[in-house]
Structures are given as structure tokens and as C-alpha cells.
């Protein structure tokens, strides 16, 4: 059931989710119809290489939806933003297309909104389904990104969340293109509450976030929400400079009182390689920040929509 001005927009970013998208839309539509008077479903096809788009259009013959198809794969963060920009509802829900986040949690989210919360977000009840390495990487990453940051980003927060229209408007008004959405959700503020959820197994397909994708995503988050890496290398440089001065003073005193001895080749080699390594690492950290600035200065859009389709069920 859809209205001209829906009370709820449900955004589903999808990348190679041919086996899941139809069942996801069915479950979303059934639950939303039970809970709200009017809703819309917005599918954002993030340049899928399989039949995700065709499967969405097929289910659109029985369930009304809007399909935004990217010209290529721009990434989940941009797919979320495309959905937020297109959403027309008084409230907006973001959820994945892999069916791991049960739509049954939508009801308690709506209840929290009725209590006055502007943003209700899901957090993982546990991470027992993940390997030790990934859990350790995640914990360390959030410790680093929250160290000295303007806002605290919840470690186990998911993209599955319900937001009031004013939160959506605030997110859409931000001009940056390199987006780390979990950080932006925290940065805009508003009254928020977490809802613990238990993830369900994927119904089909595989996760699109491998270690390389997670690492790239983590670098975006680091450079977007904290300056401490730059400050760390400033401190390291200062510390090395102080030690060098003290060591030079020590060499001066030793030479003054004990004469000149034969300099050690190993000491010189270690010092050169140490300082060279520190300089290269610090230049690399600076380069990451400059790369983000360069991308923003170019002013290219974060995504390109190749096609937008609004389906109407047959016979209606």
C-alpha cells in the first residue's frame, strides 16, 4: 500500500543480491503494511553484475517500489545516500538486502520513535559468527577512530536504522563526497537509542565486504573523523628530534673528554633506515589526508543514477 506522501520510506542498497532481493521486498512490504498507513520501498542497485535489477523489476509487478540503478558500482555508502536523497517519507529506514537483519525489529524501532527518539539504530547483540581476526580488527579500529574524535561511534552499530525526516535532511545537507556513514550518523547528533538485534544467516549469496573492502572503508573513516594519525607522527618527529639533539650532545661530551673513536657502521645504518622509514610512513599518512582533500576539491558527484524506475503492480 503506498500513499502520495508516505509516512515511511524503506531504503535497500543492493549489490549482486539476485537471490535475495525478491524475498527481501516481500518481507519488507508485508511488515510495513502491518505497521504504517503508507510506505514506499526504494531499491538502490549499486551497479550489480547479476540479475538484481531484473529480479527487482519482476517483484515490482506485484509490489510497488522505486528502483534507482547506478551507472556502475559506487559503494554502499553512496547507495545509502542516493536512497536518502530520493526518500519521500516522514521517516526513513535503511536495511541490507541480505535478510540478515530481521524486519521484525521494525516494530520496536517505530515504538521508540513514538517515544520521541529521532534515530533508532540496530547494534549486534554479539559477534560470535565472526572470526577472531575480524573481531580484533573491528575493536582496534573503533578504539582508534574514537580516540580524540568529536563524537563517539558505537562499535557494534549497524546501518539498519530508522531516522526521522529532520535527521535525513541533516545528512543530505552535508556536502562531502567521501562518506563514512556510521560516523555521520553520530556527528549529526539528535536523540538516539540502540536496539540490540540477533543477525540471521544469509539466505543466499555471500558478503560483499572482504578484508580489502573493510580496510578501505576503515581508512575512509579514519581520515574523515579523526586527526590523531597526523598528530601522532608530529609527536614521533618531535621525539626523534629531541633524542637526536641529546645524542649529539652526548657525542660532543664523549669526544671532548675521551677523544675520537672509530664510528660504528651498524649504528649509522640503523639510524639512516629508521629515519627514512619514519619519514616515508609520515608522508604516507599525510598523503591519505591530501588524497581525501583532492577528491573533495574536484567536486565530482558521489554517484551517478543511470535509471530511475517506479513500478506499478499489474492490474492496479
PDB file of C-alpha atoms in Angstrom:
ATOM      1  CA  UNK A   1       0.000   0.000   0.000  1.00  0.00           C
ATOM      2  CA  UNK A   2       1.517   3.351  -0.981  1.00  0.00           C
ATOM      3  CA  UNK A   3       0.417   6.938  -0.486  1.00  0.00           C
ATOM      4  CA  UNK A   4       1.472  10.067  -2.383  1.00  0.00           C
ATOM      5  CA  UNK A   5       3.288  11.208   0.766  1.00  0.00           C
ATOM      6  CA  UNK A   6       4.369   8.020   2.556  1.00  0.00           C
ATOM      7  CA  UNK A   7       4.847   8.001   6.291  1.00  0.00           C
ATOM      8  CA  UNK A   8       7.782   5.610   5.922  1.00  0.00           C
ATOM      9  CA  UNK A   9      10.480   5.085   3.280  1.00  0.00           C
ATOM     10  CA  UNK A  10      12.433   1.837   3.329  1.00  0.00           C
ATOM     11  CA  UNK A  11      15.810   2.007   1.552  1.00  0.00           C
ATOM     12  CA  UNK A  12      17.528  -1.198   0.433  1.00  0.00           C
ATOM     13  CA  UNK A  13      21.049  -0.848  -1.057  1.00  0.00           C
ATOM     14  CA  UNK A  14      21.736  -3.926  -3.182  1.00  0.00           C
ATOM     15  CA  UNK A  15      24.844  -5.226  -4.925  1.00  0.00           C
ATOM     16  CA  UNK A  16      24.674  -8.663  -6.578  1.00  0.00           C
ATOM     17  CA  UNK A  17      21.679  -9.726  -4.485  1.00  0.00           C
ATOM     18  CA  UNK A  18      19.697 -11.507  -7.202  1.00  0.00           C
ATOM     19  CA  UNK A  19      18.932 -14.453  -4.936  1.00  0.00           C
ATOM     20  CA  UNK A  20      17.716 -12.290  -2.034  1.00  0.00           C
ATOM     21  CA  UNK A  21      16.052  -9.157  -3.365  1.00  0.00           C
ATOM     22  CA  UNK A  22      12.591 -10.572  -4.146  1.00  0.00           C
ATOM     23  CA  UNK A  23      12.144 -12.198  -0.732  1.00  0.00           C
ATOM     24  CA  UNK A  24      13.533  -9.082   0.963  1.00  0.00           C
ATOM     25  CA  UNK A  25      10.945  -6.875  -0.762  1.00  0.00           C
ATOM     26  CA  UNK A  26       8.130  -9.295   0.138  1.00  0.00           C
ATOM     27  CA  UNK A  27       9.066  -9.329   3.812  1.00  0.00           C
ATOM     28  CA  UNK A  28       9.516  -5.564   3.943  1.00  0.00           C
ATOM     29  CA  UNK A  29       6.190  -4.877   2.251  1.00  0.00           C
ATOM     30  CA  UNK A  30       4.292  -7.312   4.484  1.00  0.00           C
ATOM     31  CA  UNK A  31       5.713  -5.877   7.713  1.00  0.00           C
ATOM     32  CA  UNK A  32       5.430  -2.224   6.658  1.00  0.00           C
ATOM     33  CA  UNK A  33       1.801  -2.706   5.560  1.00  0.00           C
ATOM     34  CA  UNK A  34       1.033  -4.076   9.007  1.00  0.00           C
ATOM     35  CA  UNK A  35       2.683  -1.232  10.914  1.00  0.00           C
ATOM     36  CA  UNK A  36       2.182   2.027   8.973  1.00  0.00           C
ATOM     37  CA  UNK A  37      -0.612   3.518   6.846  1.00  0.00           C
ATOM     38  CA  UNK A  38       1.598   4.391   3.883  1.00  0.00           C
ATOM     39  CA  UNK A  39       5.096   3.400   2.816  1.00  0.00           C
ATOM     40  CA  UNK A  40       7.481   3.220  -0.120  1.00  0.00           C
ATOM     41  CA  UNK A  41      10.316   0.814  -0.891  1.00  0.00           C
ATOM     42  CA  UNK A  42      13.408   2.265  -2.574  1.00  0.00           C
ATOM     43  CA  UNK A  43      15.864  -0.234  -4.048  1.00  0.00           C
ATOM     44  CA  UNK A  44      19.293   1.160  -4.948  1.00  0.00           C
ATOM     45  CA  UNK A  45      21.078  -1.156  -7.377  1.00  0.00           C
ATOM     46  CA  UNK A  46      24.745  -0.359  -6.811  1.00  0.00           C
ATOM     47  CA  UNK A  47      25.966  -1.450 -10.251  1.00  0.00           C
ATOM     48  CA  UNK A  48      25.148  -5.138  -9.765  1.00  0.00           C
ATOM     49  CA  UNK A  49      26.649  -7.563 -12.276  1.00  0.00           C
ATOM     50  CA  UNK A  50      24.000 -10.235 -11.814  1.00  0.00           C
ATOM     51  CA  UNK A  51      20.225 -10.143 -12.225  1.00  0.00           C
ATOM     52  CA  UNK A  52      19.458  -7.978  -9.194  1.00  0.00           C
ATOM     53  CA  UNK A  53      17.831  -5.261 -11.289  1.00  0.00           C
ATOM     54  CA  UNK A  54      15.694  -7.737 -13.267  1.00  0.00           C
ATOM     55  CA  UNK A  55      14.631  -9.527 -10.079  1.00  0.00           C
ATOM     56  CA  UNK A  56      13.605  -6.219  -8.502  1.00  0.00           C
ATOM     57  CA  UNK A  57      11.550  -5.260 -11.545  1.00  0.00           C
ATOM     58  CA  UNK A  58       9.876  -8.668 -11.531  1.00  0.00           C
ATOM     59  CA  UNK A  59       8.765  -8.387  -7.901  1.00  0.00           C
ATOM     60  CA  UNK A  60       7.736  -4.818  -8.727  1.00  0.00           C
ATOM     61  CA  UNK A  61       4.920  -6.276 -10.823  1.00  0.00           C
ATOM     62  CA  UNK A  62       3.164  -7.300  -7.617  1.00  0.00           C
ATOM     63  CA  UNK A  63       4.626  -4.893  -5.033  1.00  0.00           C
ATOM     64  CA  UNK A  64       5.109  -1.193  -5.852  1.00  0.00           C
ATOM     65  CA  UNK A  65       8.681   0.029  -5.471  1.00  0.00           C
ATOM     66  CA  UNK A  66      11.166   2.564  -6.773  1.00  0.00           C
ATOM     67  CA  UNK A  67      14.383   1.348  -8.348  1.00  0.00           C
ATOM     68  CA  UNK A  68      17.485   3.514  -8.660  1.00  0.00           C
ATOM     69  CA  UNK A  69      20.144   1.913 -10.856  1.00  0.00           C
ATOM     70  CA  UNK A  70      23.708   3.251 -10.640  1.00  0.00           C
ATOM     71  CA  UNK A  71      25.822   3.557 -13.784  1.00  0.00           C
ATOM     72  CA  UNK A  72      28.496   1.456 -12.017  1.00  0.00           C
ATOM     73  CA  UNK A  73      29.425   0.269  -8.554  1.00  0.00           C
ATOM     74  CA  UNK A  74      29.964   3.317  -6.325  1.00  0.00           C
ATOM     75  CA  UNK A  75      29.865   1.544  -2.960  1.00  0.00           C
ATOM     76  CA  UNK A  76      27.348   1.033  -0.202  1.00  0.00           C
ATOM     77  CA  UNK A  77      27.841   4.445   1.416  1.00  0.00           C
ATOM     78  CA  UNK A  78      26.895   6.206  -1.817  1.00  0.00           C
ATOM     79  CA  UNK A  79      23.966   3.828  -2.348  1.00  0.00           C
ATOM     80  CA  UNK A  80      22.658   4.778   1.087  1.00  0.00           C
ATOM     81  CA  UNK A  81      22.976   8.474   0.258  1.00  0.00           C
ATOM     82  CA  UNK A  82      21.173   8.023  -3.057  1.00  0.00           C
ATOM     83  CA  UNK A  83      18.333   6.366  -1.173  1.00  0.00           C
ATOM     84  CA  UNK A  84      18.221   9.124   1.442  1.00  0.00           C
ATOM     85  CA  UNK A  85      18.125  11.805  -1.246  1.00  0.00           C
ATOM     86  CA  UNK A  86      15.304  10.007  -3.050  1.00  0.00           C
ATOM     87  CA  UNK A  87      13.233   9.094   0.027  1.00  0.00           C
ATOM     88  CA  UNK A  88       9.956  10.981   0.481  1.00  0.00           C
ATOM     89  CA  UNK A  89       8.742   9.545   3.784  1.00  0.00           C
ATOM     90  CA  UNK A  90       8.357  11.315   7.124  1.00  0.00           C
ATOM     91  CA  UNK A  91      10.705   8.658   8.488  1.00  0.00           C
ATOM     92  CA  UNK A  92      13.320   6.564   6.696  1.00  0.00           C
ATOM     93  CA  UNK A  93      14.615   3.066   7.376  1.00  0.00           C
ATOM     94  CA  UNK A  94      17.842   1.649   5.945  1.00  0.00           C
ATOM     95  CA  UNK A  95      18.339  -2.099   5.823  1.00  0.00           C
ATOM     96  CA  UNK A  96      20.502  -4.553   3.921  1.00  0.00           C
ATOM     97  CA  UNK A  97      19.242  -6.770   1.129  1.00  0.00           C
ATOM     98  CA  UNK A  98      20.780  -9.968   2.518  1.00  0.00           C
ATOM     99  CA  UNK A  99      17.968 -10.666   5.038  1.00  0.00           C
ATOM    100  CA  UNK A 100      20.423 -10.882   7.943  1.00  0.00           C
ATOM    101  CA  UNK A 101      18.670  -8.055   9.797  1.00  0.00           C
ATOM    102  CA  UNK A 102      15.154  -9.357  10.546  1.00  0.00           C
ATOM    103  CA  UNK A 103      12.471  -6.871   9.522  1.00  0.00           C
ATOM    104  CA  UNK A 104      10.572  -7.848  12.690  1.00  0.00           C
ATOM    105  CA  UNK A 105      12.757  -5.325  14.552  1.00  0.00           C
ATOM    106  CA  UNK A 106      10.994  -2.539  12.670  1.00  0.00           C
ATOM    107  CA  UNK A 107       8.107  -2.602  15.160  1.00  0.00           C
ATOM    108  CA  UNK A 108      10.208  -1.793  18.270  1.00  0.00           C
ATOM    109  CA  UNK A 109      12.029   0.861  16.249  1.00  0.00           C
ATOM    110  CA  UNK A 110       8.749   2.568  15.428  1.00  0.00           C
ATOM    111  CA  UNK A 111       7.744   2.398  19.090  1.00  0.00           C
ATOM    112  CA  UNK A 112      10.950   4.169  20.097  1.00  0.00           C
ATOM    113  CA  UNK A 113      10.257   6.853  17.507  1.00  0.00           C
ATOM    114  CA  UNK A 114       6.795   7.322  19.021  1.00  0.00           C
ATOM    115  CA  UNK A 115       8.554   7.851  22.357  1.00  0.00           C
ATOM    116  CA  UNK A 116      10.407  10.832  20.888  1.00  0.00           C
ATOM    117  CA  UNK A 117      13.648   9.374  19.551  1.00  0.00           C
ATOM    118  CA  UNK A 118      14.860  10.840  16.262  1.00  0.00           C
ATOM    119  CA  UNK A 119      17.145   7.931  15.374  1.00  0.00           C
ATOM    120  CA  UNK A 120      16.848   4.280  16.336  1.00  0.00           C
ATOM    121  CA  UNK A 121      19.744   2.101  15.266  1.00  0.00           C
ATOM    122  CA  UNK A 122      20.480  -1.611  15.475  1.00  0.00           C
ATOM    123  CA  UNK A 123      23.528  -2.966  17.295  1.00  0.00           C
ATOM    124  CA  UNK A 124      24.817  -6.506  17.130  1.00  0.00           C
ATOM    125  CA  UNK A 125      23.932  -8.500  20.232  1.00  0.00           C
ATOM    126  CA  UNK A 126      27.181 -10.468  19.742  1.00  0.00           C
ATOM    127  CA  UNK A 127      29.922 -11.204  17.210  1.00  0.00           C
ATOM    128  CA  UNK A 128      30.182 -14.957  17.700  1.00  0.00           C
ATOM    129  CA  UNK A 129      29.647 -15.512  13.964  1.00  0.00           C
ATOM    130  CA  UNK A 130      32.850 -13.641  13.095  1.00  0.00           C
ATOM    131  CA  UNK A 131      36.425 -14.839  13.186  1.00  0.00           C
ATOM    132  CA  UNK A 132      38.874 -13.735  15.862  1.00  0.00           C
ATOM    133  CA  UNK A 133      40.911 -11.649  13.414  1.00  0.00           C
ATOM    134  CA  UNK A 134      37.890  -9.651  12.221  1.00  0.00           C
ATOM    135  CA  UNK A 135      36.653  -9.084  15.763  1.00  0.00           C
ATOM    136  CA  UNK A 136      40.083  -7.861  16.823  1.00  0.00           C
ATOM    137  CA  UNK A 137      40.407  -5.610  13.772  1.00  0.00           C
ATOM    138  CA  UNK A 138      36.961  -4.103  14.436  1.00  0.00           C
ATOM    139  CA  UNK A 139      37.695  -3.446  18.096  1.00  0.00           C
ATOM    140  CA  UNK A 140      41.060  -1.830  17.395  1.00  0.00           C
ATOM    141  CA  UNK A 141      39.596   0.269  14.580  1.00  0.00           C
ATOM    142  CA  UNK A 142      36.841   1.753  16.743  1.00  0.00           C
ATOM    143  CA  UNK A 143      39.274   2.383  19.600  1.00  0.00           C
ATOM    144  CA  UNK A 144      41.458   4.367  17.211  1.00  0.00           C
ATOM    145  CA  UNK A 145      38.680   6.286  15.448  1.00  0.00           C
ATOM    146  CA  UNK A 146      37.012   7.266  18.734  1.00  0.00           C
ATOM    147  CA  UNK A 147      40.295   8.401  20.268  1.00  0.00           C
ATOM    148  CA  UNK A 148      40.187  12.183  20.286  1.00  0.00           C
ATOM    149  CA  UNK A 149      37.237  12.335  17.916  1.00  0.00           C
ATOM    150  CA  UNK A 150      34.428  14.884  18.059  1.00  0.00           C
ATOM    151  CA  UNK A 151      31.818  12.186  18.604  1.00  0.00           C
ATOM    152  CA  UNK A 152      31.802   8.579  19.746  1.00  0.00           C
ATOM    153  CA  UNK A 153      30.845   5.997  17.123  1.00  0.00           C
ATOM    154  CA  UNK A 154      29.177   2.889  18.590  1.00  0.00           C
ATOM    155  CA  UNK A 155      31.358  -0.156  17.898  1.00  0.00           C
ATOM    156  CA  UNK A 156      28.598  -2.632  17.049  1.00  0.00           C
ATOM    157  CA  UNK A 157      26.178  -0.272  15.285  1.00  0.00           C
ATOM    158  CA  UNK A 158      24.634  -1.420  12.008  1.00  0.00           C
ATOM    159  CA  UNK A 159      23.368   0.528   9.012  1.00  0.00           C
ATOM    160  CA  UNK A 160      19.912  -0.853   9.854  1.00  0.00           C
ATOM    161  CA  UNK A 161      18.266   2.158  11.452  1.00  0.00           C
ATOM    162  CA  UNK A 162      15.165   4.330  11.499  1.00  0.00           C
ATOM    163  CA  UNK A 163      15.586   8.096  11.160  1.00  0.00           C
ATOM    164  CA  UNK A 164      13.183  10.985  11.417  1.00  0.00           C
ATOM    165  CA  UNK A 165      12.899  13.317   8.428  1.00  0.00           C
ATOM    166  CA  UNK A 166      14.937  16.028  10.165  1.00  0.00           C
ATOM    167  CA  UNK A 167      17.851  13.604  10.591  1.00  0.00           C
ATOM    168  CA  UNK A 168      17.651  12.650   6.908  1.00  0.00           C
ATOM    169  CA  UNK A 169      17.582  16.322   5.893  1.00  0.00           C
ATOM    170  CA  UNK A 170      20.671  16.993   8.019  1.00  0.00           C
ATOM    171  CA  UNK A 171      22.576  14.097   6.405  1.00  0.00           C
ATOM    172  CA  UNK A 172      21.575  15.142   2.897  1.00  0.00           C
ATOM    173  CA  UNK A 173      22.727  18.715   3.562  1.00  0.00           C
ATOM    174  CA  UNK A 174      26.327  17.627   4.245  1.00  0.00           C
ATOM    175  CA  UNK A 175      28.464  18.495   1.198  1.00  0.00           C
ATOM    176  CA  UNK A 176      31.213  15.861   1.458  1.00  0.00           C
ATOM    177  CA  UNK A 177      31.512  13.005  -1.030  1.00  0.00           C
ATOM    178  CA  UNK A 178      33.851  10.670   0.875  1.00  0.00           C
ATOM    179  CA  UNK A 179      31.264   9.412   3.323  1.00  0.00           C
ATOM    180  CA  UNK A 180      31.676   7.195   6.346  1.00  0.00           C
ATOM    181  CA  UNK A 181      28.010   6.867   7.243  1.00  0.00           C
ATOM    182  CA  UNK A 182      28.403   5.410  10.733  1.00  0.00           C
ATOM    183  CA  UNK A 183      30.450   8.464  11.630  1.00  0.00           C
ATOM    184  CA  UNK A 184      27.993  10.871  10.023  1.00  0.00           C
ATOM    185  CA  UNK A 185      25.063   9.315  11.897  1.00  0.00           C
ATOM    186  CA  UNK A 186      26.846  10.133  15.161  1.00  0.00           C
ATOM    187  CA  UNK A 187      28.097  13.531  14.007  1.00  0.00           C
ATOM    188  CA  UNK A 188      24.670  14.986  13.177  1.00  0.00           C
ATOM    189  CA  UNK A 189      23.530  14.173  16.707  1.00  0.00           C
ATOM    190  CA  UNK A 190      19.804  14.117  17.583  1.00  0.00           C
ATOM    191  CA  UNK A 191      18.182  11.949  20.216  1.00  0.00           C
ATOM    192  CA  UNK A 192      19.185   8.345  19.528  1.00  0.00           C
ATOM    193  CA  UNK A 193      18.724   4.895  21.031  1.00  0.00           C
ATOM    194  CA  UNK A 194      20.199   1.476  20.236  1.00  0.00           C
ATOM    195  CA  UNK A 195      18.206  -1.716  19.685  1.00  0.00           C
ATOM    196  CA  UNK A 196      20.174  -4.987  20.120  1.00  0.00           C
ATOM    197  CA  UNK A 197      19.461  -7.480  17.339  1.00  0.00           C
ATOM    198  CA  UNK A 198      20.472 -11.029  16.507  1.00  0.00           C
ATOM    199  CA  UNK A 199      21.571 -11.413  12.922  1.00  0.00           C
ATOM    200  CA  UNK A 200      20.056 -14.204  10.871  1.00  0.00           C
ATOM    201  CA  UNK A 201      22.093 -16.324   8.428  1.00  0.00           C
ATOM    202  CA  UNK A 202      22.206 -15.100   4.842  1.00  0.00           C
ATOM    203  CA  UNK A 203      19.503 -16.661   2.701  1.00  0.00           C
ATOM    204  CA  UNK A 204      21.731 -16.630  -0.374  1.00  0.00           C
ATOM    205  CA  UNK A 205      24.845 -15.146  -1.909  1.00  0.00           C
ATOM    206  CA  UNK A 206      27.922 -14.069   0.019  1.00  0.00           C
ATOM    207  CA  UNK A 207      29.108 -10.993   1.879  1.00  0.00           C
ATOM    208  CA  UNK A 208      30.456  -8.211  -0.338  1.00  0.00           C
ATOM    209  CA  UNK A 209      32.732  -6.871   2.422  1.00  0.00           C
ATOM    210  CA  UNK A 210      36.044  -8.716   2.286  1.00  0.00           C
ATOM    211  CA  UNK A 211      39.144  -7.678   4.205  1.00  0.00           C
ATOM    212  CA  UNK A 212      40.290  -5.317   1.444  1.00  0.00           C
ATOM    213  CA  UNK A 213      36.900  -3.568   1.366  1.00  0.00           C
ATOM    214  CA  UNK A 214      36.878  -3.287   5.149  1.00  0.00           C
ATOM    215  CA  UNK A 215      40.393  -1.837   5.143  1.00  0.00           C
ATOM    216  CA  UNK A 216      39.468   0.756   2.505  1.00  0.00           C
ATOM    217  CA  UNK A 217      36.298   1.572   4.446  1.00  0.00           C
ATOM    218  CA  UNK A 218      38.344   1.926   7.632  1.00  0.00           C
ATOM    219  CA  UNK A 219      40.803   4.340   6.008  1.00  0.00           C
ATOM    220  CA  UNK A 220      37.888   6.499   4.860  1.00  0.00           C
ATOM    221  CA  UNK A 221      36.553   6.558   8.406  1.00  0.00           C
ATOM    222  CA  UNK A 222      39.936   7.387   9.903  1.00  0.00           C
ATOM    223  CA  UNK A 223      40.642  10.277   7.578  1.00  0.00           C
ATOM    224  CA  UNK A 224      37.101  11.617   7.848  1.00  0.00           C
ATOM    225  CA  UNK A 225      36.646  11.656  11.606  1.00  0.00           C
ATOM    226  CA  UNK A 226      39.956  11.901  13.379  1.00  0.00           C
ATOM    227  CA  UNK A 227      43.216  13.867  13.028  1.00  0.00           C
ATOM    228  CA  UNK A 228      45.180  11.852  15.564  1.00  0.00           C
ATOM    229  CA  UNK A 229      47.314   9.989  12.962  1.00  0.00           C
ATOM    230  CA  UNK A 230      48.754  13.341  11.878  1.00  0.00           C
ATOM    231  CA  UNK A 231      49.341  14.357  15.475  1.00  0.00           C
ATOM    232  CA  UNK A 232      50.983  11.031  16.289  1.00  0.00           C
ATOM    233  CA  UNK A 233      53.588  11.478  13.574  1.00  0.00           C
ATOM    234  CA  UNK A 234      54.148  15.066  14.646  1.00  0.00           C
ATOM    235  CA  UNK A 235      54.883  13.722  18.132  1.00  0.00           C
ATOM    236  CA  UNK A 236      57.154  10.980  16.781  1.00  0.00           C
ATOM    237  CA  UNK A 237      59.083  13.525  14.714  1.00  0.00           C
ATOM    238  CA  UNK A 238      59.465  15.806  17.723  1.00  0.00           C
ATOM    239  CA  UNK A 239      60.615  12.903  19.889  1.00  0.00           C
ATOM    240  CA  UNK A 240      63.227  11.779  17.356  1.00  0.00           C
ATOM    241  CA  UNK A 241      64.488  15.355  17.021  1.00  0.00           C
ATOM    242  CA  UNK A 242      64.914  15.645  20.801  1.00  0.00           C
ATOM    243  CA  UNK A 243      66.710  12.300  21.007  1.00  0.00           C
ATOM    244  CA  UNK A 244      68.990  13.314  18.132  1.00  0.00           C
ATOM    245  CA  UNK A 245      69.938  16.544  19.887  1.00  0.00           C
ATOM    246  CA  UNK A 246      70.632  14.681  23.159  1.00  0.00           C
ATOM    247  CA  UNK A 247      72.664  12.056  21.321  1.00  0.00           C
ATOM    248  CA  UNK A 248      74.656  14.775  19.530  1.00  0.00           C
ATOM    249  CA  UNK A 249      75.332  16.446  22.876  1.00  0.00           C
ATOM    250  CA  UNK A 250      76.493  13.107  24.279  1.00  0.00           C
ATOM    251  CA  UNK A 251      78.857  12.581  21.310  1.00  0.00           C
ATOM    252  CA  UNK A 252      80.258  16.069  21.872  1.00  0.00           C
ATOM    253  CA  UNK A 253      80.962  15.418  25.558  1.00  0.00           C
ATOM    254  CA  UNK A 254      82.455  11.968  24.900  1.00  0.00           C
ATOM    255  CA  UNK A 255      84.726  13.358  22.208  1.00  0.00           C
ATOM    256  CA  UNK A 256      85.732  16.259  24.433  1.00  0.00           C
ATOM    257  CA  UNK A 257      86.782  14.036  27.341  1.00  0.00           C
ATOM    258  CA  UNK A 258      87.769  10.730  25.690  1.00  0.00           C
ATOM    259  CA  UNK A 259      88.808  11.689  22.187  1.00  0.00           C
ATOM    260  CA  UNK A 260      87.525  10.451  18.813  1.00  0.00           C
ATOM    261  CA  UNK A 261      86.848   6.743  18.381  1.00  0.00           C
ATOM    262  CA  UNK A 262      86.106   4.825  15.190  1.00  0.00           C
ATOM    263  CA  UNK A 263      82.401   5.299  14.285  1.00  0.00           C
ATOM    264  CA  UNK A 264      80.277   2.148  14.015  1.00  0.00           C
ATOM    265  CA  UNK A 265      78.880   1.264  10.620  1.00  0.00           C
ATOM    266  CA  UNK A 266      75.883  -0.579  12.120  1.00  0.00           C
ATOM    267  CA  UNK A 267      74.839   2.441  14.192  1.00  0.00           C
ATOM    268  CA  UNK A 268      74.927   4.699  11.150  1.00  0.00           C
ATOM    269  CA  UNK A 269      72.975   2.192   9.015  1.00  0.00           C
ATOM    270  CA  UNK A 270      70.260   1.695  11.636  1.00  0.00           C
ATOM    271  CA  UNK A 271      69.857   5.440  12.089  1.00  0.00           C
ATOM    272  CA  UNK A 272      69.516   6.082   8.355  1.00  0.00           C
ATOM    273  CA  UNK A 273      66.963   3.321   7.809  1.00  0.00           C
ATOM    274  CA  UNK A 274      64.996   4.275  10.932  1.00  0.00           C
ATOM    275  CA  UNK A 275      64.699   7.920   9.966  1.00  0.00           C
ATOM    276  CA  UNK A 276      63.965   7.015   6.329  1.00  0.00           C
ATOM    277  CA  UNK A 277      61.173   4.653   7.389  1.00  0.00           C
ATOM    278  CA  UNK A 278      59.647   7.209   9.751  1.00  0.00           C
ATOM    279  CA  UNK A 279      59.697   9.861   7.018  1.00  0.00           C
ATOM    280  CA  UNK A 280      58.062   7.573   4.453  1.00  0.00           C
ATOM    281  CA  UNK A 281      55.321   6.499   6.856  1.00  0.00           C
ATOM    282  CA  UNK A 282      54.600  10.086   7.873  1.00  0.00           C
ATOM    283  CA  UNK A 283      54.473  11.153   4.216  1.00  0.00           C
ATOM    284  CA  UNK A 284      52.072   8.263   3.542  1.00  0.00           C
ATOM    285  CA  UNK A 285      49.747   9.331   6.360  1.00  0.00           C
ATOM    286  CA  UNK A 286      49.811  12.901   5.101  1.00  0.00           C
ATOM    287  CA  UNK A 287      49.156  11.619   1.594  1.00  0.00           C
ATOM    288  CA  UNK A 288      45.987   9.835   2.710  1.00  0.00           C
ATOM    289  CA  UNK A 289      44.559  13.082   4.033  1.00  0.00           C
ATOM    290  CA  UNK A 290      45.652  15.012   0.943  1.00  0.00           C
ATOM    291  CA  UNK A 291      44.009  12.396  -1.274  1.00  0.00           C
ATOM    292  CA  UNK A 292      40.686  12.970   0.521  1.00  0.00           C
ATOM    293  CA  UNK A 293      41.069  16.731   0.126  1.00  0.00           C
ATOM    294  CA  UNK A 294      41.887  16.309  -3.570  1.00  0.00           C
ATOM    295  CA  UNK A 295      38.799  14.139  -4.114  1.00  0.00           C
ATOM    296  CA  UNK A 296      36.578  16.715  -2.420  1.00  0.00           C
ATOM    297  CA  UNK A 297      38.087  19.654  -4.312  1.00  0.00           C
ATOM    298  CA  UNK A 298      37.365  18.006  -7.678  1.00  0.00           C
ATOM    299  CA  UNK A 299      33.688  18.226  -6.820  1.00  0.00           C
ATOM    300  CA  UNK A 300      32.615  15.089  -8.660  1.00  0.00           C
ATOM    301  CA  UNK A 301      29.265  13.628  -7.560  1.00  0.00           C
ATOM    302  CA  UNK A 302      29.422  10.644  -5.246  1.00  0.00           C
ATOM    303  CA  UNK A 303      27.286   8.570  -7.581  1.00  0.00           C
ATOM    304  CA  UNK A 304      25.516   8.661 -10.952  1.00  0.00           C
ATOM    305  CA  UNK A 305      21.993   7.320 -11.403  1.00  0.00           C
ATOM    306  CA  UNK A 306      21.674   5.717 -14.813  1.00  0.00           C
ATOM    307  CA  UNK A 307      17.986   4.951 -14.486  1.00  0.00           C
ATOM    308  CA  UNK A 308      15.104   5.517 -12.075  1.00  0.00           C
ATOM    309  CA  UNK A 309      12.021   3.332 -12.350  1.00  0.00           C
ATOM    310  CA  UNK A 310       8.828   3.419 -10.320  1.00  0.00           C
ATOM    311  CA  UNK A 311       6.837   0.222 -10.717  1.00  0.00           C
ATOM    312  CA  UNK A 312       3.066  -0.148 -10.652  1.00  0.00           C
ATOM    313  CA  UNK A 313       1.599  -3.575  -9.880  1.00  0.00           C
ATOM    314  CA  UNK A 314      -0.232  -5.168 -12.761  1.00  0.00           C
ATOM    315  CA  UNK A 315      -3.991  -4.681 -12.611  1.00  0.00           C
ATOM    316  CA  UNK A 316      -3.779  -1.655 -10.271  1.00  0.00           C
TER     317      UNK A 316
END
